């Protein structure tokens, strides 16, 4: 079985692929000081809770936080006897290499999303990922990542607003009943929700204008389903795109080994 690990700035997600489907997806906060042994105790406890017996033979890791990769490598080697593939490292090949400026390091999560989106939907795509940052990834006709946009994440914007303005509370992200808020919380929720709807629509329109050909828009990340209710922003919403991309990259490396 394959263990896919996606380590983001806020959360780290583990998913087990049995060759046909993902058996379970587990999530924990990203902490660079967490040891391999701590990962295993948490992981094993939750597998027992879900009554899943998994014989992990392969591991693939995508991480935007370099400091955690060492302990995840040790976790894979010590408890599963597996040398993990790490996206972005030379030994981990991509189905199609990115086409960006020389010397540019593309975030592993963006490469994984491009691979997963292309496998499911073909090329000429914009992948909008609602994570710690809100990213827009452009996937060419042949599946190559060719650039994109990075904007502040939704929750990051709310946190900054709360911390910088003493009178403004922390609020949850939700679709407001109306655009014009009649209290502070409703005003903030409207600004964030409809503001990001406008951000996504405008950036996708401008990307399409520069790309100069029809493009499909794929939404992913925890808040994608919420924002898909605000307007017709996405052609498809994928809740497991990153994990699917990791599986695609692992399979490609197995085929070309």
XYZ file of N, CA and C in Angstrom:
771
model
N 0.834 -1.201 0.000
C 0.000 0.000 0.000
C 0.869 1.252 0.000
N 0.307 2.308 -0.537
C 1.040 3.566 -0.654
C 0.526 4.554 0.378
N 1.456 5.168 1.116
C 1.134 6.238 2.041
C 1.514 7.564 1.404
N 0.526 8.425 1.193
C 0.758 9.758 0.631
C 0.730 10.764 1.774
N 1.744 11.615 1.832
C 1.839 12.619 2.892
C 1.985 13.989 2.252
N 1.075 14.882 2.592
C 1.126 16.264 2.104
C 1.282 17.187 3.291
N 2.442 17.819 3.404
C 2.740 18.692 4.536
C 2.633 20.145 4.092
N 1.631 20.843 4.590
C 1.459 22.254 4.295
C 1.883 23.115 5.463
N 1.752 24.404 5.316
C 2.160 25.312 6.375
C 1.288 25.184 7.619
N 0.034 24.789 7.451
C -0.887 24.699 8.582
C -1.135 23.254 9.011
N -1.446 22.387 8.060
C -1.779 20.995 8.371
C -0.949 20.020 7.546
N -0.788 18.810 8.091
C -0.158 17.706 7.377
C -1.191 16.598 7.224
N -1.356 16.124 5.983
C -2.394 15.134 5.683
C -1.739 13.820 5.261
N -2.223 12.719 5.816
C -1.768 11.372 5.490
C -2.947 10.615 4.866
N -2.716 9.938 3.752
C -3.773 9.139 3.123
C -3.179 7.824 2.626
N -3.916 6.747 2.794
C -3.457 5.408 2.406
C -4.197 4.959 1.158
N -3.437 4.634 0.116
C -3.986 4.156 -1.163
C -3.750 2.653 -1.248
N -4.832 1.893 -1.469
C -4.696 0.431 -1.491
C -4.596 -0.143 -2.904
N -4.453 0.747 -3.889
C -4.387 0.307 -5.273
C -5.657 0.582 -6.043
N -6.761 0.809 -5.310
C -8.045 1.108 -5.949
C -8.699 2.356 -5.380
N -8.461 2.616 -4.102
C -9.096 3.762 -3.460
C -8.285 4.168 -2.231
N -8.588 5.380 -1.732
C -7.991 5.822 -0.479
C -8.800 5.251 0.679
N -8.131 4.476 1.524
C -8.813 3.831 2.642
C -9.173 4.818 3.744
N -8.283 5.775 3.993
C -8.502 6.722 5.081
C -7.635 7.950 4.831
N -8.112 9.085 5.281
C -7.340 10.325 5.222
C -7.296 10.903 6.622
N -6.091 11.169 7.114
C -5.877 11.656 8.480
C -5.171 12.999 8.424
N -5.500 13.887 9.353
C -4.963 15.245 9.338
C -4.439 15.615 10.725
N -3.275 16.263 10.742
C -2.707 16.762 11.990
C -2.075 18.125 11.728
N -1.852 18.896 12.784
C -1.217 20.201 12.608
C 0.255 20.002 12.247
N 0.786 20.914 11.465
C 2.192 20.841 11.059
C 3.068 21.424 12.157
N 3.949 20.596 12.703
C 4.878 21.034 13.753
C 6.254 20.486 13.421
N 7.214 21.380 13.199
C 8.522 20.921 12.728
C 9.275 20.135 13.794
N 8.905 20.292 15.082
C 9.628 19.582 16.133
C 9.082 18.177 16.394
N 8.020 17.781 15.712
C 7.436 16.457 15.923
C 8.381 15.381 15.412
N 8.657 14.380 16.248
C 9.624 13.336 15.897
C 8.954 12.213 15.111
N 9.786 11.346 14.527
C 9.274 10.189 13.790
C 8.436 9.290 14.695
N 8.880 9.109 15.931
C 8.146 8.268 16.872
C 6.777 8.867 17.204
N 6.733 10.192 17.351
C 5.448 10.839 17.629
C 4.496 10.706 16.454
N 5.024 10.836 15.243
C 4.184 10.618 14.060
C 3.581 9.220 14.095
N 4.408 8.221 14.420
C 3.921 6.849 14.365
C 2.867 6.584 15.430
N 3.073 7.072 16.651
C 2.083 6.859 17.715
C 0.738 7.449 17.307
N 0.752 8.671 16.784
C -0.486 9.316 16.320
C -1.118 8.520 15.176
N -0.295 8.161 14.193
C -0.766 7.462 13.002
C -1.340 6.095 13.363
N -0.621 5.320 14.135
C -1.043 3.971 14.501
C -2.304 3.995 15.354
N -2.401 4.960 16.255
C -3.587 5.077 17.113
C -4.843 5.322 16.288
N -4.742 6.212 15.295
C -5.909 6.520 14.475
C -6.269 5.357 13.538
N -5.266 4.635 13.048
C -5.577 3.467 12.226
C -6.330 2.420 13.049
N -5.900 2.228 14.279
C -6.607 1.283 15.152
C -8.043 1.756 15.407
N -8.197 3.050 15.592
C -9.528 3.607 15.829
C -10.448 3.338 14.636
N -9.900 3.490 13.422
C -10.687 3.254 12.211
C -10.724 1.772 11.814
N -10.056 0.922 12.600
C -10.008 -0.520 12.353
C -9.462 -0.832 10.962
N -8.358 -0.186 10.658
C -7.703 -0.378 9.367
C -6.355 -1.049 9.587
N -6.155 -2.157 8.890
C -4.858 -2.822 8.901
C -4.178 -2.522 7.569
N -3.144 -1.733 7.639
C -2.478 -1.282 6.412
C -1.026 -1.735 6.413
N -0.632 -2.430 5.357
C 0.771 -2.819 5.189
C 1.419 -1.837 4.210
N 1.999 -0.792 4.769
C 2.593 0.267 3.955
C 3.894 -0.246 3.338
N 3.990 -0.161 2.022
C 5.221 -0.574 1.328
C 5.923 0.592 0.653
N 5.171 1.653 0.357
C 5.729 2.803 -0.340
C 5.215 4.091 0.299
N 6.050 5.140 0.245
C 5.689 6.442 0.815
C 6.110 7.534 -0.154
N 5.242 8.511 -0.348
C 5.591 9.694 -1.131
C 5.208 10.925 -0.326
N 6.078 11.930 -0.352
C 5.910 13.122 0.481
C 5.955 14.372 -0.390
N 5.030 15.280 -0.132
C 5.096 16.639 -0.660
C 5.097 17.577 0.535
N 6.063 18.475 0.607
C 6.148 19.359 1.770
C 6.562 20.762 1.373
N 5.774 21.738 1.832
C 6.154 23.140 1.668
C 6.923 23.644 2.882
N 7.161 22.747 3.850
C 7.895 23.101 5.070
C 9.133 22.207 5.147
N 10.269 22.660 4.643
C 11.444 21.789 4.538
C 11.881 21.156 5.859
N 11.665 21.851 6.973
C 12.174 21.348 8.255
C 11.509 20.052 8.710
N 10.315 19.747 8.207
C 9.636 18.542 8.672
C 10.011 17.310 7.864
N 10.654 17.499 6.724
C 10.894 16.375 5.820
C 11.812 15.328 6.451
N 12.823 15.759 7.193
C 13.761 14.801 7.785
C 13.022 13.802 8.676
N 12.185 14.289 9.597
C 11.489 13.383 10.505
C 10.464 12.518 9.777
N 9.881 13.031 8.713
C 8.971 12.194 7.924
C 9.735 11.099 7.188
N 10.940 11.421 6.725
C 11.790 10.385 6.111
C 12.115 9.288 7.118
N 12.485 9.699 8.325
C 12.813 8.725 9.372
C 11.581 7.886 9.717
N 10.435 8.524 9.806
C 9.169 7.833 10.073
C 8.921 6.739 9.036
N 9.089 7.075 7.760
C 8.861 6.098 6.687
C 9.857 4.955 6.745
N 11.116 5.281 6.984
C 12.166 4.256 6.988
C 12.076 3.363 8.222
N 11.878 3.969 9.384
C 11.907 3.211 10.638
C 10.712 2.293 10.785
N 9.539 2.745 10.408
C 8.331 1.984 10.700
C 7.767 1.206 9.512
N 8.195 1.549 8.295
C 7.688 0.834 7.127
C 8.798 0.290 6.244
N 10.044 0.571 6.585
C 11.163 0.097 5.778
C 11.123 0.639 4.369
N 10.595 1.856 4.216
C 10.422 2.448 2.891
C 11.252 3.723 2.771
N 11.950 3.837 1.645
C 12.631 5.090 1.349
C 11.655 5.970 0.577
N 11.199 7.070 1.167
C 10.125 7.827 0.519
C 10.588 8.623 -0.690
N 9.709 8.768 -1.654
C 9.891 9.737 -2.725
C 9.506 11.100 -2.176
N 10.320 12.107 -2.453
C 10.010 13.462 -2.005
C 9.877 14.360 -3.229
N 8.680 14.883 -3.443
C 8.431 15.720 -4.609
C 9.317 16.968 -4.549
N 9.955 17.252 -5.662
C 10.864 18.391 -5.720
C 12.321 17.997 -5.635
N 12.600 16.764 -5.194
C 13.967 16.256 -5.151
C 14.313 15.617 -6.503
N 15.601 15.609 -6.868
C 15.990 15.100 -8.196
C 15.553 13.669 -8.469
N 15.510 12.837 -7.427
C 15.175 11.431 -7.653
C 13.677 11.214 -7.890
N 12.868 12.229 -7.646
C 11.427 12.113 -7.877
C 11.095 12.776 -9.206
N 10.819 11.960 -10.212
C 10.532 12.480 -11.549
C 9.069 12.893 -11.666
N 8.830 13.896 -12.490
C 7.478 14.383 -12.741
C 7.018 13.930 -14.119
N 5.722 13.677 -14.299
C 5.234 13.282 -15.626
C 5.585 14.300 -16.706
N 5.552 15.586 -16.358
C 5.958 16.652 -17.270
C 6.676 17.720 -16.460
N 7.864 18.091 -16.864
C 8.648 19.068 -16.117
C 8.029 20.464 -16.232
N 8.106 21.265 -15.150
C 7.554 22.624 -15.206
C 8.345 23.509 -16.168
N 7.666 24.473 -16.744
C 8.313 25.439 -17.625
C 8.197 26.825 -16.986
N 9.219 27.157 -16.209
C 9.255 28.432 -15.492
C 10.645 29.043 -15.662
N 10.861 30.227 -15.083
C 12.160 30.878 -15.199
C 13.263 29.995 -14.627
N 14.413 30.019 -15.262
C 15.567 29.234 -14.804
C 15.904 29.587 -13.360
N 16.142 28.556 -12.555
C 16.496 28.758 -11.158
C 15.308 28.894 -10.221
N 14.096 28.910 -10.771
C 12.895 29.041 -9.943
C 12.552 27.708 -9.289
N 12.317 27.748 -7.979
C 11.864 26.557 -7.263
C 10.350 26.627 -7.112
N 9.666 25.707 -7.742
C 8.200 25.664 -7.667
C 7.804 24.868 -6.432
N 6.825 25.366 -5.693
C 6.352 24.650 -4.516
C 5.888 23.250 -4.849
N 6.294 22.251 -4.076
C 5.879 20.871 -4.360
C 4.370 20.699 -4.445
N 3.643 21.431 -3.617
C 2.185 21.303 -3.637
C 1.610 21.737 -4.980
N 2.237 22.714 -5.611
C 1.743 23.204 -6.895
C 2.048 22.188 -8.008
N 3.199 21.554 -7.916
C 3.543 20.513 -8.886
C 2.598 19.313 -8.759
N 2.279 18.970 -7.522
C 1.383 17.833 -7.273
C -0.029 18.139 -7.765
N -0.510 19.343 -7.480
C -1.842 19.723 -7.951
C -1.916 19.715 -9.474
N -0.853 20.182 -10.121
C -0.828 20.182 -11.591
C -0.920 18.766 -12.131
N -0.158 17.842 -11.533
C -0.167 16.445 -11.982
C -1.535 15.809 -11.773
N -2.144 16.061 -10.608
C -3.446 15.474 -10.316
C -4.548 16.040 -11.194
N -4.512 17.362 -11.404
C -5.546 17.998 -12.216
C -5.449 17.557 -13.677
N -4.225 17.467 -14.190
C -4.049 17.049 -15.585
C -4.522 15.606 -15.784
N -4.236 14.746 -14.819
C -4.643 13.350 -14.940
C -6.165 13.223 -15.010
N -6.879 14.074 -14.293
C -8.338 13.979 -14.253
C -9.038 14.795 -15.330
N -8.440 15.918 -15.711
C -9.177 16.858 -16.560
C -8.430 17.260 -17.826
N -7.255 16.714 -18.068
C -6.489 17.130 -19.228
C -5.823 18.476 -18.989
N -5.363 19.121 -20.067
C -4.608 20.355 -19.919
C -5.435 21.611 -20.079
N -4.724 22.747 -20.138
C -5.335 24.075 -20.224
C -6.246 24.302 -19.022
N -5.633 24.316 -17.846
C -6.375 24.423 -16.592
C -5.845 25.563 -15.727
N -6.728 26.075 -14.878
C -6.340 26.922 -13.746
C -6.765 26.182 -12.485
N -5.806 25.874 -11.620
C -6.116 25.193 -10.359
C -6.053 26.223 -9.236
N -7.186 26.451 -8.582
C -7.268 27.410 -7.480
C -7.288 26.624 -6.177
N -6.252 26.803 -5.370
C -6.091 26.033 -4.131
C -6.222 26.972 -2.931
N -7.251 26.736 -2.111
C -7.491 27.547 -0.914
C -6.743 26.928 0.262
N -5.509 27.322 0.451
C -4.704 26.850 1.570
C -4.294 28.013 2.443
N -3.131 27.892 3.101
C -2.607 29.015 3.877
C -2.455 30.229 2.970
N -2.000 29.986 1.743
C -2.078 30.975 0.672
C -3.132 30.514 -0.319
N -3.703 31.451 -1.064
C -4.596 31.095 -2.160
C -3.768 31.131 -3.438
N -3.570 29.965 -4.041
C -2.696 29.879 -5.213
C -3.494 29.556 -6.471
N -3.002 30.079 -7.580
C -3.584 29.826 -8.899
C -2.479 29.199 -9.749
N -2.672 27.958 -10.149
C -1.664 27.237 -10.916
C -2.162 27.032 -12.339
N -1.326 27.398 -13.297
C -1.681 27.255 -14.704
C -1.043 25.977 -15.241
N -1.887 25.088 -15.774
C -1.439 23.796 -16.300
C -1.617 23.824 -17.816
N -0.520 23.620 -18.543
C -0.535 23.711 -20.004
C -1.224 22.498 -20.629
N -1.328 22.505 -21.945
C -2.025 21.453 -22.685
C -1.390 20.086 -22.499
N -0.065 20.064 -22.180
C 0.632 18.792 -22.012
C 0.826 18.412 -20.550
N 0.223 19.168 -19.623
C 0.313 18.848 -18.206
C 1.414 19.565 -17.453
N 2.199 20.396 -18.135
C 3.290 21.110 -17.469
C 2.749 22.266 -16.638
N 3.341 22.454 -15.467
C 3.071 23.656 -14.686
C 3.839 24.796 -15.336
N 3.145 25.886 -15.676
C 3.799 26.966 -16.418
C 3.710 28.307 -15.695
N 3.349 28.301 -14.432
C 3.308 29.543 -13.664
C 1.981 29.728 -12.967
N 1.806 30.886 -12.370
C 0.552 31.128 -11.660
C 0.582 32.392 -10.838
N -0.206 32.390 -9.772
C -0.400 33.551 -8.920
C -0.432 33.069 -7.473
N 0.116 33.878 -6.559
C 0.012 33.602 -5.120
C -0.637 34.808 -4.455
N -1.736 34.574 -3.761
C -2.426 35.623 -3.012
C -2.538 35.190 -1.546
N -2.778 36.125 -0.628
C -2.953 35.737 0.781
C -4.110 34.768 0.947
N -3.966 33.833 1.857
C -5.040 32.889 2.132
C -6.202 33.562 2.838
N -7.362 32.942 2.762
C -8.571 33.515 3.355
C -8.424 33.657 4.862
N -8.057 32.571 5.531
C -7.927 32.624 6.992
C -6.777 33.526 7.415
N -5.727 33.578 6.617
C -4.609 34.468 6.912
C -5.063 35.917 6.859
N -5.882 36.267 5.877
C -6.403 37.625 5.763
C -7.280 37.980 6.959
N -8.134 37.051 7.373
C -8.983 37.292 8.537
C -8.155 37.470 9.805
N -7.122 36.647 9.953
C -6.263 36.750 11.128
C -5.543 38.090 11.157
N -5.018 38.517 10.012
C -4.317 39.795 9.935
C -5.258 40.947 10.258
N -6.492 40.886 9.757
C -7.473 41.927 10.021
C -7.789 42.012 11.514
N -7.955 40.856 12.139
C -8.251 40.808 13.571
C -7.085 41.333 14.411
N -5.859 40.968 14.040
C -4.694 41.356 14.833
C -4.302 42.815 14.632
N -4.576 43.350 13.434
C -4.158 44.723 13.147
C -5.188 45.758 13.578
N -6.438 45.348 13.714
C -7.497 46.279 14.105
C -8.103 45.800 15.421
N -7.811 46.516 16.503
C -8.180 46.053 17.838
C -9.687 45.891 18.017
N -10.469 46.668 17.290
C -11.921 46.630 17.483
C -12.608 45.533 16.678
N -11.848 44.861 15.777
C -12.466 43.857 14.922
C -12.254 42.457 15.492
N -13.328 41.685 15.638
C -13.206 40.338 16.217
C -12.695 39.338 15.193
N -12.370 38.164 15.683
C -12.071 37.049 14.783
C -13.390 36.422 14.366
N -13.576 36.202 13.068
C -14.845 35.631 12.584
C -14.567 34.408 11.727
N -15.559 33.555 11.623
C -15.472 32.380 10.763
C -15.798 32.770 9.322
N -15.248 32.004 8.391
C -15.543 32.238 6.977
C -16.866 31.558 6.645
N -17.809 32.323 6.159
C -19.096 31.778 5.767
C -19.708 32.672 4.706
N -20.690 32.158 3.989
C -21.382 32.965 2.990
C -22.417 33.827 3.696
N -22.300 35.151 3.598
C -23.260 36.022 4.292
C -24.613 36.028 3.600
N -25.644 36.400 4.350
C -26.986 36.428 3.787
C -27.156 37.568 2.792
N -26.387 38.635 2.973
C -26.466 39.770 2.059
C -25.088 40.401 1.953
N -24.879 41.185 0.888
C -23.597 41.849 0.709
C -23.417 42.973 1.726
N -24.472 43.730 1.971
C -24.395 44.844 2.912
C -24.605 44.312 4.318
N -23.545 44.351 5.131
C -23.641 43.879 6.503
C -24.260 44.927 7.407
N -25.046 44.489 8.385
C -25.687 45.413 9.321
C -25.082 45.334 10.719
N -23.986 44.576 10.847
C -23.220 44.545 12.090
C -21.773 44.230 11.719
N -20.876 44.350 12.676
C -19.444 44.224 12.390
C -19.091 42.858 11.817
N -19.609 41.802 12.434
C -19.290 40.452 11.977
C -19.790 40.241 10.548
N -21.025 40.660 10.265
C -21.580 40.488 8.926
C -20.793 41.289 7.895
N -20.338 42.481 8.281
C -19.523 43.296 7.366
C -18.214 42.602 7.032
N -17.574 42.024 8.046
C -16.306 41.337 7.824
C -16.501 40.082 6.977
N -17.546 39.333 7.273
C -17.792 38.112 6.513
C -18.102 38.431 5.060
N -18.849 39.497 4.814
C -19.152 39.894 3.451
C -17.893 40.321 2.712
N -17.060 41.109 3.393
C -15.827 41.572 2.758
C -14.912 40.431 2.372
N -14.786 39.452 3.258
C -13.897 38.326 2.976
C -14.503 37.408 1.908
N -15.766 37.025 2.097
C -16.371 36.069 1.169
C -16.485 36.654 -0.231
N -17.184 37.783 -0.366
C -17.383 38.348 -1.700
C -16.102 38.944 -2.252
N -15.222 39.383 -1.359
C -13.921 39.866 -1.825
C -13.114 38.770 -2.501
N -13.142 37.562 -1.925
C -12.395 36.458 -2.529
C -13.104 35.897 -3.760
N -14.438 35.973 -3.787
C -15.142 35.611 -5.018
C -14.676 36.519 -6.148
N -14.602 37.815 -5.858
C -14.125 38.757 -6.868
C -12.681 38.531 -7.244
N -11.839 38.213 -6.252
C -10.427 37.939 -6.501
C -10.264 36.757 -7.452
N -10.971 35.669 -7.163
C -10.858 34.466 -7.988
C -11.361 34.743 -9.401
N -12.513 35.384 -9.503
C -13.075 35.639 -10.826
C -12.147 36.536 -11.659
N -11.664 37.611 -11.056
C -10.836 38.556 -11.797
C -9.506 37.946 -12.217
N -8.851 37.228 -11.310
C -7.568 36.632 -11.664
C -7.725 35.546 -12.725
N -8.782 34.746 -12.619
C -9.004 33.716 -13.642
C -9.278 34.357 -15.000
N -10.041 35.441 -15.008
C -10.305 36.137 -16.275
C -9.016 36.684 -16.880
N -8.159 37.247 -16.040
C -6.904 37.811 -16.552
C -5.938 36.722 -17.016
N -5.933 35.590 -16.306
C -5.091 34.468 -16.740
C -5.571 33.962 -18.099
N -6.878 33.808 -18.248
C -7.427 33.374 -19.535
C -7.051 34.349 -20.647
N -7.094 35.668 -20.329
C -6.753 36.662 -21.327
C -5.312 36.556 -21.789
N -4.393 36.299 -20.867
C -2.983 36.148 -21.237
C -2.724 34.814 -21.927
N -3.406 33.780 -21.473
C -3.184 32.439 -22.020
C -3.791 32.306 -23.415
N -4.858 33.037 -23.620
C -5.468 33.177 -24.951
C -5.977 31.861 -25.532
N -6.601 31.063 -24.669
C -7.298 29.867 -25.144
C -8.273 29.438 -24.046
N -9.289 28.653 -24.372
C -10.248 28.237 -23.343
C -9.555 27.460 -22.224
N -9.978 27.717 -20.988
C -9.387 27.039 -19.834
C -10.486 26.646 -18.857
N -10.327 25.486 -18.232
C -11.224 25.067 -17.155
C -10.613 25.473 -15.822
N -11.476 25.776 -14.856
C -11.013 26.186 -13.527
C -11.368 25.096 -12.526
N -10.359 24.623 -11.804
C -10.526 23.561 -10.810
C -10.330 24.164 -9.427
N -11.290 23.998 -8.544
C -11.161 24.460 -7.165
C -10.777 23.322 -6.252
N -9.854 23.599 -5.325
C -9.458 22.577 -4.356
C -9.077 23.263 -3.047
N -8.855 22.473 -2.008
C -8.579 23.035 -0.695
C -9.848 23.096 0.135
N -9.670 23.265 1.435
C -10.794 23.160 2.359
C -11.948 24.099 2.104
N -11.675 25.305 1.619
C -12.733 26.296 1.438
C -13.313 26.313 0.023
N -12.798 25.484 -0.870
C -13.295 25.487 -2.253
C -14.797 25.213 -2.332
N -15.352 24.217 -1.616
C -16.802 23.987 -1.697
C -17.614 25.194 -1.244
N -17.137 25.912 -0.208
C -17.845 27.097 0.264
C -17.884 28.168 -0.812
N -16.739 28.437 -1.430
C -16.692 29.500 -2.426
C -17.375 29.099 -3.729
N -17.562 27.833 -3.943
C -18.287 27.415 -5.147
C -19.764 27.741 -5.043
N -20.250 28.042 -3.818
C -21.658 28.414 -3.640
C -21.885 29.901 -3.892
N -20.806 30.684 -3.971
C -20.952 32.123 -4.101
C -21.214 32.587 -5.514
N -20.764 31.853 -6.473
C -20.907 32.233 -7.873
C -20.435 31.039 -8.689
N -20.563 31.133 -9.997
C -20.075 30.040 -10.842
C -18.583 30.277 -11.065
N -17.779 29.883 -10.070
C -16.343 30.132 -10.127
C -15.578 28.972 -10.736
N -16.025 27.740 -10.484
C -15.253 26.562 -10.841
C -16.040 25.652 -11.778
N -15.296 25.031 -12.669
C -15.892 23.985 -13.497
C -15.972 22.677 -12.737
N -15.016 22.472 -11.840
C -14.993 21.266 -11.008
C -14.411 21.636 -9.644
N -14.874 20.948 -8.604
C -14.301 21.074 -7.268
C -13.765 19.707 -6.857
N -12.499 19.656 -6.468
C -11.835 18.395 -6.109
C -11.366 18.467 -4.663
N -11.870 17.590 -3.813
C -11.470 17.640 -2.411
C -10.219 16.806 -2.124
N -9.828 15.949 -3.070
C -8.661 15.089 -2.838
C -7.610 15.265 -3.930
N -7.537 16.454 -4.536
C -6.673 16.644 -5.700
C -5.202 16.417 -5.371
N -4.748 16.926 -4.229
C -3.339 16.785 -3.881
C -2.975 15.327 -3.670
N -3.815 14.590 -2.964
C -3.536 13.174 -2.736
C -3.554 12.398 -4.051
N -4.480 12.751 -4.923
C -4.515 12.094 -6.233
C -3.242 12.404 -7.012
N -2.791 13.652 -6.943
C -1.552 14.024 -7.632
C -0.350 13.260 -7.106
N -0.282 13.060 -5.794
C 0.816 12.277 -5.225
C 0.771 10.847 -5.746
N -0.409 10.278 -5.830
C -0.542 8.917 -6.354
C -0.089 8.844 -7.809
N -0.461 9.863 -8.610
C -0.076 9.899 -10.021
C 1.439 9.974 -10.165
N 2.083 10.827 -9.369
C 3.540 10.983 -9.452
C 4.236 9.702 -9.002
N 3.731 9.070 -7.954
C 4.334 7.816 -7.492
C 4.229 6.745 -8.580
N 3.044 6.630 -9.188
C 2.842 5.622 -10.240
C 3.778 5.871 -11.413
N 3.974 7.140 -11.762
C 4.869 7.487 -12.874
C 6.303 7.064 -12.560
N 6.744 7.264 -11.324
C 8.098 6.872 -10.942
C 8.253 5.363 -10.910
N 7.187 4.651 -10.537
C 7.235 3.192 -10.571
C 7.348 2.677 -11.999
N 6.620 3.330 -12.915
C 6.634 2.895 -14.327
C 7.965 3.176 -15.008
N 8.633 4.247 -14.607
C 9.860 4.664 -15.283
C 11.118 4.238 -14.536
N 10.960 3.507 -13.452
C 12.123 3.082 -12.659
C 13.018 2.135 -13.457
